[in-house]
GROMACS .gro file of C-alpha atoms in nm:
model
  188
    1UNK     CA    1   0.253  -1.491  -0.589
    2UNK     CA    2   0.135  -1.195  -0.805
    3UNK     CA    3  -0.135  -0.973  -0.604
    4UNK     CA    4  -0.393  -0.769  -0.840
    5UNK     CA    5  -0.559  -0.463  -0.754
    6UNK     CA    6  -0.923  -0.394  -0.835
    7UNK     CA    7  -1.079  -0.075  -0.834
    8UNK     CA    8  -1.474  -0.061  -0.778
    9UNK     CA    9  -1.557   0.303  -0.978
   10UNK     CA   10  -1.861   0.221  -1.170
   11UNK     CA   11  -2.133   0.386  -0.959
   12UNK     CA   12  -2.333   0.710  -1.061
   13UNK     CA   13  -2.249   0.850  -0.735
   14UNK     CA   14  -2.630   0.970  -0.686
   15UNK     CA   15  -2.615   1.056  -0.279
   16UNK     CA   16  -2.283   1.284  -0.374
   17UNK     CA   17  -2.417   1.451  -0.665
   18UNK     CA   18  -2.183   1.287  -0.958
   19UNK     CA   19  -1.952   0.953  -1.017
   20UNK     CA   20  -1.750   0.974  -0.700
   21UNK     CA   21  -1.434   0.883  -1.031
   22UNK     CA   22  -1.480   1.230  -1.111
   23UNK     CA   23  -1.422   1.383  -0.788
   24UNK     CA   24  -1.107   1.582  -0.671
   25UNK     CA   25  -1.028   1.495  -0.283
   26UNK     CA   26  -0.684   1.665  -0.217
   27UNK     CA   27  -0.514   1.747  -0.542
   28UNK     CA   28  -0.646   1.401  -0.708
   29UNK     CA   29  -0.956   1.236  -0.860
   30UNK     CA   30  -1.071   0.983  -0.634
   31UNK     CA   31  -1.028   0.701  -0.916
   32UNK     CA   32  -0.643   0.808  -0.981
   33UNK     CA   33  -0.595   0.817  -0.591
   34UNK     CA   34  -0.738   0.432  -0.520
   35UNK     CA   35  -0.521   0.342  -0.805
   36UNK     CA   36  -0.233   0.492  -0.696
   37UNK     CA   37  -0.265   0.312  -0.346
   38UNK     CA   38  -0.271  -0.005  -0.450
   39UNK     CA   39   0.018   0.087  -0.697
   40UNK     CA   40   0.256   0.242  -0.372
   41UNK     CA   41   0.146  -0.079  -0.207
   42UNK     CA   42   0.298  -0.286  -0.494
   43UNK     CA   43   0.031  -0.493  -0.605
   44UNK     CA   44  -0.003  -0.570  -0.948
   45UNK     CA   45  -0.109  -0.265  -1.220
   46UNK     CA   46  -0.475  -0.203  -1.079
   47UNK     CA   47  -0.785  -0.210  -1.317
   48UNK     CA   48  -1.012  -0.005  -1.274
   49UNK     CA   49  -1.406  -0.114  -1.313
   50UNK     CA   50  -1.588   0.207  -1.459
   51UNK     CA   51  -1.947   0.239  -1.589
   52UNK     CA   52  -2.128   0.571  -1.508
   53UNK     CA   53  -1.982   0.841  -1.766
   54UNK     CA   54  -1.720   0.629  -1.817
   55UNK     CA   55  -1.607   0.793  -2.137
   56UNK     CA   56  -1.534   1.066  -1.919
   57UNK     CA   57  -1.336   0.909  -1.641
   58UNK     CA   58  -1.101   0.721  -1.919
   59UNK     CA   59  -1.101   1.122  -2.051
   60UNK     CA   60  -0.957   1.280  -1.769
   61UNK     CA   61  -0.735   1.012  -1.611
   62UNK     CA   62  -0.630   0.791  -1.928
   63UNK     CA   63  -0.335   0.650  -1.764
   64UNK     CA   64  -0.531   0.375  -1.608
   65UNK     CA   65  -0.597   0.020  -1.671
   66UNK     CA   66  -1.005  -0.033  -1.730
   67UNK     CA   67  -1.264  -0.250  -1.790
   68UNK     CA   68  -1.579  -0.154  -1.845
   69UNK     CA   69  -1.918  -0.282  -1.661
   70UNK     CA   70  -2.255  -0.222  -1.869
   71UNK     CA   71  -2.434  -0.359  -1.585
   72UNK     CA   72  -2.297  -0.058  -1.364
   73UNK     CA   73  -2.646   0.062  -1.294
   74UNK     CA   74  -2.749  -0.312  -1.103
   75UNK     CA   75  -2.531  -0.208  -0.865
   76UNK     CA   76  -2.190  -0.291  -0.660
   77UNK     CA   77  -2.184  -0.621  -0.716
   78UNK     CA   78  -2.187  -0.619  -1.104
   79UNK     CA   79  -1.886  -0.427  -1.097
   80UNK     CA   80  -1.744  -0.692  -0.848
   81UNK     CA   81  -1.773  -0.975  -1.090
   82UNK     CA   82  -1.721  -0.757  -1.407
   83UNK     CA   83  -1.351  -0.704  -1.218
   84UNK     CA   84  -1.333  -1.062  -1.096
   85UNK     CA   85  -1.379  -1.209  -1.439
   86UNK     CA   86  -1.128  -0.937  -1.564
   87UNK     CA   87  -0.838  -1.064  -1.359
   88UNK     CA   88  -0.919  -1.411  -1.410
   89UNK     CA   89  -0.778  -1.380  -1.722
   90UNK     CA   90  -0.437  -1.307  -1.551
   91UNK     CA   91  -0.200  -1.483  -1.356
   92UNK     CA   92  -0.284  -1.303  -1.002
   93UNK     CA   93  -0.334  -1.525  -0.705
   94UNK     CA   94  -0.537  -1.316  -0.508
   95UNK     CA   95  -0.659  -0.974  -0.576
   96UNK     CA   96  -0.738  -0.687  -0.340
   97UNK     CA   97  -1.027  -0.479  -0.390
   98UNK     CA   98  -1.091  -0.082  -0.290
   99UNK     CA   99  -1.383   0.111  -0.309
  100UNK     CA  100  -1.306   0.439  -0.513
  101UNK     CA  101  -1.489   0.644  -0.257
  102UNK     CA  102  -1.279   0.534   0.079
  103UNK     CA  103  -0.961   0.799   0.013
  104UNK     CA  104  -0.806   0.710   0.362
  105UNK     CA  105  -0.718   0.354   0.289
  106UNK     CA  106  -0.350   0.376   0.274
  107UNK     CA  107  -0.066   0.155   0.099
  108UNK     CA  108   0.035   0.078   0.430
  109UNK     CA  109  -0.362  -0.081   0.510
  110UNK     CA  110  -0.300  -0.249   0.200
  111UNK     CA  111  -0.001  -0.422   0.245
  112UNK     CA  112  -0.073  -0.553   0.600
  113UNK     CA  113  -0.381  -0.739   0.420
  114UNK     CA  114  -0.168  -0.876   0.173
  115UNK     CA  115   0.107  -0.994   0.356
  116UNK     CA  116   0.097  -1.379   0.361
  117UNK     CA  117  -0.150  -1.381   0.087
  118UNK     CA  118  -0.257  -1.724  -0.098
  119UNK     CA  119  -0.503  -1.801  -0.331
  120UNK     CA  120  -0.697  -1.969  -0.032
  121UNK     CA  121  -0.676  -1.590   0.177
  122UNK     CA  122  -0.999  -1.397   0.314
  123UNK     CA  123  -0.910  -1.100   0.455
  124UNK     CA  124  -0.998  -0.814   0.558
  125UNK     CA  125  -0.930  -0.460   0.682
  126UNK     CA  126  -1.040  -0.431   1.085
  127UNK     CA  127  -1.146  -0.066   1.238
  128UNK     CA  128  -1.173  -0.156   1.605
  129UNK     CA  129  -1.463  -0.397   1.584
  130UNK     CA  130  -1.575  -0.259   1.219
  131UNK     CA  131  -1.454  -0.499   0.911
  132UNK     CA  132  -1.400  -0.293   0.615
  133UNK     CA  133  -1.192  -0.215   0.321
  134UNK     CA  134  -0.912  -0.338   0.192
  135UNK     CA  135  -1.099  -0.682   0.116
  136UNK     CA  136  -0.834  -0.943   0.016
  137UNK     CA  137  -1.005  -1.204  -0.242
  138UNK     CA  138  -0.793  -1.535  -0.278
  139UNK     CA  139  -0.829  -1.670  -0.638
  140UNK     CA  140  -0.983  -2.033  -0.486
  141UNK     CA  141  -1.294  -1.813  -0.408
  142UNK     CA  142  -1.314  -1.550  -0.679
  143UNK     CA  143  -1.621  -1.769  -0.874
  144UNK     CA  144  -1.785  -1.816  -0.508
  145UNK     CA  145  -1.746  -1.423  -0.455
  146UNK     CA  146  -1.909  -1.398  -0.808
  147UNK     CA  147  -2.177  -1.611  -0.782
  148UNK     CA  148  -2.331  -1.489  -0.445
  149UNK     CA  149  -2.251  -1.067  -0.512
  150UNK     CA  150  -2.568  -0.902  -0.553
  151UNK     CA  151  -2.758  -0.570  -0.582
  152UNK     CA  152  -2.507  -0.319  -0.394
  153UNK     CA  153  -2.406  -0.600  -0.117
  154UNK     CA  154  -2.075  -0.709  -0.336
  155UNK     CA  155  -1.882  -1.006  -0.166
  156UNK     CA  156  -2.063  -0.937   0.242
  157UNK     CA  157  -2.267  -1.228   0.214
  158UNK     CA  158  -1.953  -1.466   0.058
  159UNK     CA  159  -1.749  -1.296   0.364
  160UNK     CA  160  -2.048  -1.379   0.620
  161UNK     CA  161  -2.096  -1.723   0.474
  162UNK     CA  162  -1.745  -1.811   0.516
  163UNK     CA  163  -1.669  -1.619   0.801
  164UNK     CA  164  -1.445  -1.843   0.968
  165UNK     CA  165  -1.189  -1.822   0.695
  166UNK     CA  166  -1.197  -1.454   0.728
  167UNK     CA  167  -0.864  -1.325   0.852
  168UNK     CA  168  -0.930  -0.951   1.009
  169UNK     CA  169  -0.612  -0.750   1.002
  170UNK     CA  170  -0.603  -0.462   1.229
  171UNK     CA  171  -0.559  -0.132   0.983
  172UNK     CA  172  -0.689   0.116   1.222
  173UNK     CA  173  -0.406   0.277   1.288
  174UNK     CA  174  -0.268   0.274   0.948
  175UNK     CA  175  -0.562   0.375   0.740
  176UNK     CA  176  -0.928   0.552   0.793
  177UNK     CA  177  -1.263   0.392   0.614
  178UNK     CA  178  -1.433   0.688   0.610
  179UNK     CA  179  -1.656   0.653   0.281
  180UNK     CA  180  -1.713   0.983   0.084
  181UNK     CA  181  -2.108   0.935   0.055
  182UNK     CA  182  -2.195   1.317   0.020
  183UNK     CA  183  -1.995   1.606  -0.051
  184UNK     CA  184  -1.997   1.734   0.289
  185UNK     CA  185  -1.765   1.488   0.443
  186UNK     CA  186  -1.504   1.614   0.180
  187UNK     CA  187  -1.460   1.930   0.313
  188UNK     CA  188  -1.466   1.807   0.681
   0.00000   0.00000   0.00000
């Protein structure tokens, strides 16, 4: 079963200053980093959901697969369905989606989500007793995910709602969710 990779980029980035897309972390903008995670993890070619200067972000890393979400401004989960109804379009099973501004989720995080993957799979990335990114999306609930996203809360409430499908992977000692929300953490 073919696994997609979905990249949520679209934000303005207001608490850090500037679309977190556009920001170098460690040799790498953030966007081209996230993509290149879920590439090493070997999930299908990523796309990328960009909004906020998005002319720019296609500009400076133009080897990326995008769609584009006018609605970027409504918040996370605009971008969620924008992606959603992206890959639907494809042949992908289930699809696992990163937040451009978590740099310490690692291919390794990603494929221990994956593994055993159907289009029926919830699943998620487990910190100790935090649930976090990578978020594994099986295809069966892709228009559920859709339909209840809203505002910034993307697919919590679907997760919540059908919580006892959730699988929780343990990823804490592959990966870190740290989420680059101000410019500070970067240089911690």
């Amino acid at each position: 079963m073919e696994i997609a990779g979905l990249v949520l980029a679209a934000g303005a980035g207001r608490r850090y200053g500037m679309p977190k897309a556009l920001v170098a972390h460690r040799g790498s903008l953030l966007v081209e980093r996230a993509a290149g995670i879920l590439r090493e993890a070997g999930v299908a070619e990523p796309v990328v959901v960009i909004g906020a200067q998005a002319a720019q972000v296609r500009t400076v890393a133009p080897a990326l697969t995008y769609v584009e979400n006018p609605d970027w401004a409504s918040g996370m989960a605009s971008s969620l369905r924008t992606g959603l109804a992206a890959l639907a379009a494809g042949p992908a099973g289930a699809a696992v989606v990163l937040l451009v501004d978590m740099p310490g989720v690692t291919p390794a995080a990603v494929r221990a989500i994956a593994a055993d993957a159907t289009p029926a799979s919830l699943v998620m990335g487990g910190y100790g007793e935090r649930r976090s990114h990578p978020v594994l999306l099986g295809r069966e609930h892709w228009d559920g995910v859709a339909r209840s996203a809203t505002g910034d809360r993307g697919a919590r409430d679907y997760l919540r709602a059908h919580a006892g499908q959730v699988r929780v992977v343990p990823v804490g000692h592959l990966a870190d969710d740290t989420d680059l929300d101000v410019p500070e953490v970067t240089r911690a």
